[in-house]
Tab-separated table of C-alpha atoms (C1' of nucleotides) in Angstrom:
chain	number	residue	atom	x	y	z
A	1	MET	CA	74.720	72.705	32.088
A	2	VAL	CA	72.123	70.077	31.923
A	3	LYS	CA	72.649	69.563	28.175
A	4	PRO	CA	76.247	69.647	27.032
A	5	THR	CA	75.108	68.837	23.581
A	6	PRO	CA	76.375	65.299	22.885
A	7	ALA	CA	78.227	66.401	19.789
A	8	PRO	CA	77.287	64.374	16.761
A	9	ARG	CA	80.141	62.453	15.183
A	10	ASN	CA	81.169	62.393	11.622
A	11	THR	CA	80.724	58.805	10.498
A	12	ARG	CA	81.065	57.538	7.019
A	13	GLN	CA	77.503	56.156	7.204
A	14	ARG	CA	75.984	59.469	8.039
A	15	GLY	CA	77.933	60.998	5.209
A	16	GLU	CA	76.558	58.509	2.730
A	17	VAL	CA	73.037	59.020	3.901
A	18	MET	CA	73.366	62.777	3.751
A	19	ALA	CA	74.922	62.688	0.307
A	20	LEU	CA	72.291	60.504	-1.094
A	21	LEU	CA	69.557	62.643	0.433
A	22	GLN	CA	71.004	65.679	-1.199
A	23	GLU	CA	71.335	64.014	-4.591
A	24	VAL	CA	67.853	62.552	-4.867
A	25	ASP	CA	66.357	65.722	-3.655
A	26	GLY	CA	62.958	64.241	-3.287
A	27	ALA	CA	60.812	62.194	-0.897
A	28	ARG	CA	62.068	58.704	-0.279
A	29	SER	CA	61.312	55.997	2.220
A	30	ALA	CA	63.879	54.694	4.542
A	31	GLN	CA	63.866	51.350	2.874
A	32	GLN	CA	64.263	52.990	-0.525
A	33	LEU	CA	67.163	54.982	0.635
A	34	HIS	CA	68.757	51.949	2.134
A	35	MET	CA	68.309	50.074	-1.134
A	36	LEU	CA	69.778	52.947	-3.106
A	37	LEU	CA	72.741	53.074	-0.781
A	38	ARG	CA	73.479	49.401	-1.238
A	39	GLN	CA	73.179	49.757	-4.965
A	40	ARG	CA	75.910	52.331	-5.002
A	41	GLY	CA	78.022	50.167	-2.886
A	42	ALA	CA	77.632	52.038	0.330
A	43	LYS	CA	77.598	49.760	3.242
A	44	VAL	CA	74.963	51.142	5.541
A	45	GLY	CA	72.670	49.238	7.822
A	46	LEU	CA	68.925	49.864	7.531
A	47	THR	CA	68.950	50.662	11.222
A	48	THR	CA	71.419	53.362	10.715
A	49	VAL	CA	69.325	54.841	7.824
A	50	TYR	CA	66.363	55.024	10.180
A	51	ARG	CA	68.376	56.485	12.990
A	52	THR	CA	70.025	59.071	10.787
A	53	LEU	CA	66.720	60.059	9.282
A	54	GLN	CA	65.198	60.338	12.728
A	55	MET	CA	68.059	62.439	13.887
A	56	LEU	CA	67.645	64.824	10.903
A	57	VAL	CA	63.984	65.137	11.551
A	58	ASP	CA	64.504	65.918	15.250
A	59	ALA	CA	67.051	68.502	14.281
A	60	GLY	CA	64.683	70.069	11.842
A	61	ASP	CA	66.985	69.433	8.899
A	62	ALA	CA	64.544	66.943	7.339
A	63	ASP	CA	60.909	66.096	7.729
A	64	ALA	CA	58.745	63.113	7.237
A	65	ALA	CA	55.388	62.653	5.600
A	66	ARG	CA	53.265	59.703	5.905
A	67	LEU	CA	51.778	58.078	2.808
A	68	PRO	CA	48.211	56.893	2.853
A	69	GLY	CA	49.595	53.402	3.220
A	70	GLY	CA	51.467	54.232	6.414
A	71	GLU	CA	54.963	54.333	5.051
A	72	GLN	CA	56.887	57.484	5.773
A	73	LEU	CA	58.849	59.490	3.265
A	74	PHE	CA	61.787	61.626	4.231
A	75	ARG	CA	63.542	64.577	2.611
A	76	LEU	CA	65.976	67.244	3.447
A	77	CYS	CA	64.227	70.429	4.218
A	78	SER	CA	65.651	73.796	3.304
A	79	ARG	CA	62.861	76.138	4.389
A	80	ASP	CA	63.078	77.016	8.085
A	81	GLY	CA	59.671	77.310	9.564
A	82	HIS	CA	56.522	75.267	9.309
A	83	HIS	CA	55.608	74.293	5.760
A	84	HIS	CA	54.112	71.631	3.720
A	85	HIS	CA	54.993	69.597	0.635
A	86	LEU	CA	53.802	68.850	-2.760
A	87	VAL	CA	54.999	65.312	-3.642
A	88	CYS	CA	55.071	63.509	-6.917
A	89	ARG	CA	53.574	60.033	-6.306
A	90	ASP	CA	55.624	58.498	-9.026
A	91	CYS	CA	59.173	59.907	-8.632
A	92	GLY	CA	59.068	61.487	-5.217
A	93	LYS	CA	59.946	64.997	-6.483
A	94	THR	CA	59.118	67.378	-3.779
A	95	VAL	CA	58.150	71.021	-3.742
A	96	GLU	CA	58.119	72.868	-0.499
A	97	ILE	CA	55.136	75.064	-0.110
A	98	ALA	CA	53.995	77.520	2.379
A	99	GLY	CA	50.314	78.345	2.852
A	100	PRO	CA	49.929	81.097	5.442
A	101	ALA	CA	46.235	81.298	4.594
A	102	VAL	CA	45.805	77.605	5.223
A	103	GLU	CA	47.648	77.608	8.413
A	104	ARG	CA	45.371	80.410	9.598
A	105	TRP	CA	42.251	78.565	8.367
A	106	ALA	CA	43.252	75.462	10.266
A	107	ASP	CA	43.855	77.316	13.468
A	108	GLU	CA	40.680	79.290	13.156
A	109	VAL	CA	38.471	76.284	12.440
A	110	ALA	CA	39.959	74.410	15.343
A	111	GLU	CA	39.681	77.288	17.730
A	112	ALA	CA	36.147	78.117	16.607
A	113	ASN	CA	35.288	74.685	17.715
A	114	GLY	CA	36.909	75.009	21.093
A	115	PHE	CA	40.048	73.075	20.230
A	116	THR	CA	43.395	74.148	21.614
A	117	ASP	CA	46.991	73.108	21.045
A	118	VAL	CA	46.263	72.801	17.446
A	119	ARG	CA	48.438	70.869	14.981
A	120	HIS	CA	47.737	69.864	11.417
A	121	THR	CA	49.172	67.798	8.694
A	122	ILE	CA	48.690	68.702	5.102
A	123	GLU	CA	50.147	66.699	2.309
A	124	ILE	CA	49.506	67.153	-1.361
A	125	PHE	CA	50.130	64.354	-3.780
A	126	GLY	CA	50.101	64.504	-7.501
A	127	THR	CA	51.948	63.456	-10.646
A	128	CYS	CA	54.654	65.860	-11.741
A	129	ARG	CA	55.122	67.110	-15.285
A	130	ASP	CA	58.003	64.693	-15.923
A	131	CYS	CA	55.914	61.739	-14.884
A	132	THR	CA	52.769	62.734	-16.705
A	133	GLY	CA	53.371	62.398	-20.341
A	134	PRO	CA	55.160	59.071	-21.401
A	135	GLY	CA	54.882	55.751	-19.703
A	136	SER	CA	57.655	56.992	-17.529
A	137	GLY	CA	57.449	57.173	-13.891
A	138	VAL	CA	60.466	56.019	-11.867
A	139	ALA	CA	63.297	58.345	-12.606
A	140	CYS	CA	63.145	62.063	-12.452
A	141	GLY	CA	64.022	62.729	-8.886
B	1	MET	CA	26.236	42.974	-15.682
B	2	VAL	CA	29.730	42.597	-14.575
B	3	LYS	CA	28.997	43.647	-11.025
B	4	PRO	CA	25.909	41.941	-9.607
B	5	THR	CA	26.635	43.618	-6.355
B	6	PRO	CA	27.603	40.851	-3.922
B	7	ALA	CA	24.873	41.840	-1.492
B	8	PRO	CA	26.294	42.476	1.984
B	9	ARG	CA	24.852	40.345	4.737
B	10	ASN	CA	23.378	41.373	8.050
B	11	THR	CA	25.566	39.673	10.628
B	12	ARG	CA	25.487	40.299	14.278
B	13	GLN	CA	29.122	41.317	14.217
B	14	ARG	CA	28.543	44.023	11.741
B	15	GLY	CA	25.608	45.242	13.684
B	16	GLU	CA	27.732	45.515	16.830
B	17	VAL	CA	30.501	47.412	15.084
B	18	MET	CA	28.058	49.752	13.402
B	19	ALA	CA	26.177	50.311	16.700
B	20	LEU	CA	29.319	51.141	18.481
B	21	LEU	CA	30.547	53.449	15.810
B	22	GLN	CA	27.351	55.381	15.961
B	23	GLU	CA	27.494	55.595	19.714
B	24	VAL	CA	31.060	56.779	20.063
B	25	ASP	CA	30.636	59.295	17.335
B	26	GLY	CA	34.225	60.055	17.165
B	27	ALA	CA	37.500	58.807	15.770
B	28	ARG	CA	38.709	55.469	17.091
B	29	SER	CA	41.308	53.008	16.097
B	30	ALA	CA	40.337	49.467	15.081
B	31	GLN	CA	42.083	48.140	18.128
B	32	GLN	CA	40.277	50.550	20.342
B	33	LEU	CA	36.856	49.662	18.821
B	34	HIS	CA	37.716	45.939	19.246
B	35	MET	CA	38.454	46.556	22.936
B	36	LEU	CA	35.314	48.491	23.501
B	37	LEU	CA	33.286	45.744	21.874
B	38	ARG	CA	34.734	43.134	24.120
B	39	GLN	CA	34.146	45.309	27.154
B	40	ARG	CA	30.453	45.453	26.369
B	41	GLY	CA	30.370	41.760	25.904
B	42	ALA	CA	30.125	41.671	22.075
B	43	LYS	CA	32.105	38.833	20.650
B	44	VAL	CA	33.701	40.260	17.601
B	45	GLY	CA	37.147	39.296	16.271
B	46	LEU	CA	39.722	41.977	15.619
B	47	THR	CA	39.922	40.740	12.089
B	48	THR	CA	36.234	41.368	11.562
B	49	VAL	CA	36.527	44.860	12.997
B	50	TYR	CA	39.216	45.586	10.477
B	51	ARG	CA	37.250	44.075	7.652
B	52	THR	CA	34.094	45.875	8.566
B	53	LEU	CA	35.857	49.206	8.794
B	54	GLN	CA	37.632	48.692	5.551
B	55	MET	CA	34.249	47.801	4.018
B	56	LEU	CA	32.670	50.980	5.370
B	57	VAL	CA	35.571	53.070	4.054
B	58	ASP	CA	35.244	51.617	0.622
B	59	ALA	CA	31.604	52.207	0.643
B	60	GLY	CA	32.181	55.811	1.614
B	61	ASP	CA	30.196	55.445	4.883
B	62	ALA	CA	33.225	55.936	7.008
B	63	ASP	CA	36.720	57.287	6.553
B	64	ALA	CA	40.106	56.823	7.909
B	65	ALA	CA	42.694	59.292	9.087
B	66	ARG	CA	46.272	58.271	9.887
B	67	LEU	CA	47.854	59.545	13.075
B	68	PRO	CA	51.333	60.817	13.035
B	69	GLY	CA	52.325	57.475	14.694
B	70	GLY	CA	50.888	55.490	11.815
B	71	GLU	CA	47.797	54.138	13.444
B	72	GLN	CA	44.554	54.851	11.612
B	73	LEU	CA	41.427	56.182	13.172
B	74	PHE	CA	38.015	55.507	11.716
B	75	ARG	CA	34.647	57.165	12.044
B	76	LEU	CA	31.271	57.116	10.389
B	77	CYS	CA	30.971	59.887	7.967
B	78	SER	CA	27.669	61.790	7.478
B	79	ARG	CA	28.790	64.397	5.061
B	80	ASP	CA	28.738	63.209	1.476
B	81	GLY	CA	31.463	64.804	-0.512
B	82	HIS	CA	35.086	65.410	0.194
B	83	HIS	CA	35.762	66.898	3.540
B	84	HIS	CA	38.284	66.835	6.344
B	85	HIS	CA	38.241	66.444	10.109
B	86	LEU	CA	39.154	68.138	13.259
B	87	VAL	CA	40.058	65.439	15.737
B	88	CYS	CA	40.564	65.683	19.569
B	89	ARG	CA	43.824	63.862	20.287
B	90	ASP	CA	42.611	62.888	23.705
B	91	CYS	CA	39.045	61.648	23.356
B	92	GLY	CA	38.706	61.258	19.576
B	93	LYS	CA	35.883	63.671	19.262
B	94	THR	CA	35.521	64.591	15.617
B	95	VAL	CA	34.153	67.580	13.826
B	96	GLU	CA	33.671	67.245	10.090
B	97	ILE	CA	34.870	70.360	8.311
B	98	ALA	CA	34.686	71.579	4.773
B	99	GLY	CA	37.263	74.001	3.422
B	100	PRO	CA	36.436	74.907	-0.110
B	101	ALA	CA	39.119	77.634	-0.029
B	102	VAL	CA	41.717	75.138	1.043
B	103	GLU	CA	40.728	72.559	-1.530
B	104	ARG	CA	41.072	75.211	-4.148
B	105	TRP	CA	44.445	76.295	-2.698
B	106	ALA	CA	45.826	72.746	-2.782
B	107	ASP	CA	44.708	72.246	-6.358
B	108	GLU	CA	46.112	75.583	-7.489
B	109	VAL	CA	49.476	75.124	-5.897
B	110	ALA	CA	49.734	71.716	-7.398
B	111	GLU	CA	48.663	72.729	-10.737
B	112	ALA	CA	50.884	75.795	-10.662
B	113	ASN	CA	53.814	73.563	-10.240
B	114	GLY	CA	52.807	71.329	-13.111
B	115	PHE	CA	51.315	68.483	-11.016
B	116	THR	CA	48.225	66.659	-12.149
B	117	ASP	CA	45.813	64.138	-10.638
B	118	VAL	CA	46.052	66.006	-7.418
B	119	ARG	CA	45.001	64.563	-4.085
B	120	HIS	CA	45.622	65.882	-0.655
B	121	THR	CA	45.199	64.853	2.980
B	122	ILE	CA	44.469	67.399	5.654
B	123	GLU	CA	44.023	66.423	9.269
B	124	ILE	CA	43.665	68.929	12.050
B	125	PHE	CA	44.412	67.672	15.644
B	126	GLY	CA	43.818	69.468	18.822
B	127	THR	CA	42.532	69.119	22.321
B	128	CYS	CA	38.763	69.729	22.593
B	129	ARG	CA	37.142	71.880	25.277
B	130	ASP	CA	36.141	68.870	27.387
B	131	CYS	CA	39.698	67.587	27.494
B	132	THR	CA	41.500	70.811	28.061
B	133	GLY	CA	40.724	71.845	31.561
B	134	PRO	CA	41.134	69.121	34.295
B	135	GLY	CA	43.552	66.350	34.172
B	136	SER	CA	40.936	64.492	32.249
B	137	GLY	CA	41.481	63.096	28.863
B	138	VAL	CA	40.055	59.613	28.146
B	139	ALA	CA	36.282	59.859	28.222
B	140	CYS	CA	34.291	62.477	26.461
B	141	GLY	CA	33.598	60.871	23.121
C	1	DC	C1'	90.575	55.653	26.182
C	2	DT	C1'	85.561	56.776	26.192
C	3	DC	C1'	81.400	56.981	24.611
C	4	DA	C1'	78.552	57.651	20.657
C	5	DA	C1'	77.454	55.066	16.359
C	6	DT	C1'	76.754	50.896	13.965
C	7	DG	C1'	74.523	46.623	12.695
C	8	DC	C1'	72.537	42.404	13.264
C	9	DA	C1'	68.772	40.026	14.916
C	10	DA	C1'	64.701	40.126	17.420
C	11	DA	C1'	60.804	42.714	19.093
C	12	DA	C1'	57.087	45.718	18.552
C	13	DG	C1'	52.906	47.562	16.495
C	14	DG	C1'	49.417	47.803	13.357
C	15	DT	C1'	47.182	45.566	9.582
C	16	DT	C1'	46.345	41.782	6.278
C	17	DT	C1'	45.831	37.024	4.771
C	18	DG	C1'	45.075	31.740	4.598
C	19	DC	C1'	41.927	28.504	5.650
C	20	DA	C1'	38.344	25.877	7.849
C	21	DC	C1'	33.879	26.472	9.914
C	22	DG	C1'	29.329	28.781	10.563
C	23	DC	C1'	25.568	31.644	9.429
C	24	DT	C1'	22.760	34.535	6.274
C	25	DT	C1'	20.166	34.370	2.411
D	1	DA	C1'	22.395	24.342	-0.385
D	2	DA	C1'	25.628	28.140	-1.723
D	3	DG	C1'	28.787	31.558	-0.531
D	4	DC	C1'	29.816	35.432	2.050
D	5	DG	C1'	31.356	36.253	6.790
D	6	DT	C1'	33.952	34.959	10.805
D	7	DG	C1'	37.936	34.073	13.664
D	8	DC	C1'	42.182	32.257	14.880
D	9	DA	C1'	46.858	32.052	13.879
D	10	DA	C1'	50.366	33.259	11.053
D	11	DA	C1'	52.235	36.355	7.732
D	12	DC	C1'	53.512	41.041	6.580
D	13	DC	C1'	55.734	45.605	6.692
D	14	DT	C1'	57.608	49.259	8.513
D	15	DT	C1'	59.903	50.995	12.418
D	16	DT	C1'	62.182	50.372	16.949
D	17	DT	C1'	65.137	48.221	20.410
D	18	DG	C1'	68.794	45.164	22.839
D	19	DC	C1'	73.392	44.344	22.841
D	20	DA	C1'	78.055	43.458	21.619
D	21	DT	C1'	81.349	45.546	18.475
D	22	DT	C1'	83.441	49.476	15.924
D	23	DG	C1'	85.418	53.784	15.469
D	24	DA	C1'	85.448	59.028	16.038
D	25	DG	C1'	87.347	62.465	18.931
DNA sequence: CTCAATGCAAAAGGTTTGCACGCTT
DNA sequence: AAGCGTGCAAACCTTTTGCATTGAG
């Protein structure tokens, strides 16, 4: 075999990151996650947070979206196939959405213009119900 | 008046950047544009390239798209309203596209989930016809 | 015991800013 | 002359990498 599957190890740090990700259930930046971990007393290096997130993304268990500012947000991903996200710009709450019609549209437009090997990125940002009303904003995820 | 419109000045540098942008007619990164300018003998600082691009974007004469890697691509923008782009990942050739149906879809999905103040980013990447065939790739824009 | 995982510090990459000088108006 | 524009260097921010140490299996 060329790939004996390196067998990922169960480290405390990964556990902490995973646990946090499941709790927040929303989009968070690596730095944000790192900060939250420290706040709850978990000793995890920023590097490890990044590496764990990258690992999850590669494995398809999480995915990343890039903010207009360039920072990326990560979140665990339940849905299997290709899909997109609706993210609250205030609290990070995320709704996974599928848009078969949109996927098709993107491919069609691209192919109609002679483009091949088409990929697309679609991100929808908004303010969720919980963050709309009061002066709230930072705590519904 | 609170905004006497600072009146932008006609500097050689801006002219060079504008000229180049019009010639390449495709998406290019600031660094790429800077390099191209130097190659053609135009003395323009990278800082100025960034500032000029930012100015154009703010004025709505150009727009920026962020690559998966975080780098942003700029291009002059003819179309007036909101629209998206189909970009060749090899040469940067850009096709401006409008997708009324998609816009609507995005808004609907967001509102259906209780989100307000909805914004979205849609970028389609592919390989254009000119860059598909041969081992080519770096020179069709 | 072995090798992946960790973490610190440093590097990298792209973009922005402080500040003195120059050019447009 | 007045003030925006320029450009260099340094600052910034997020993400990545080098390397010695730690710890899971």
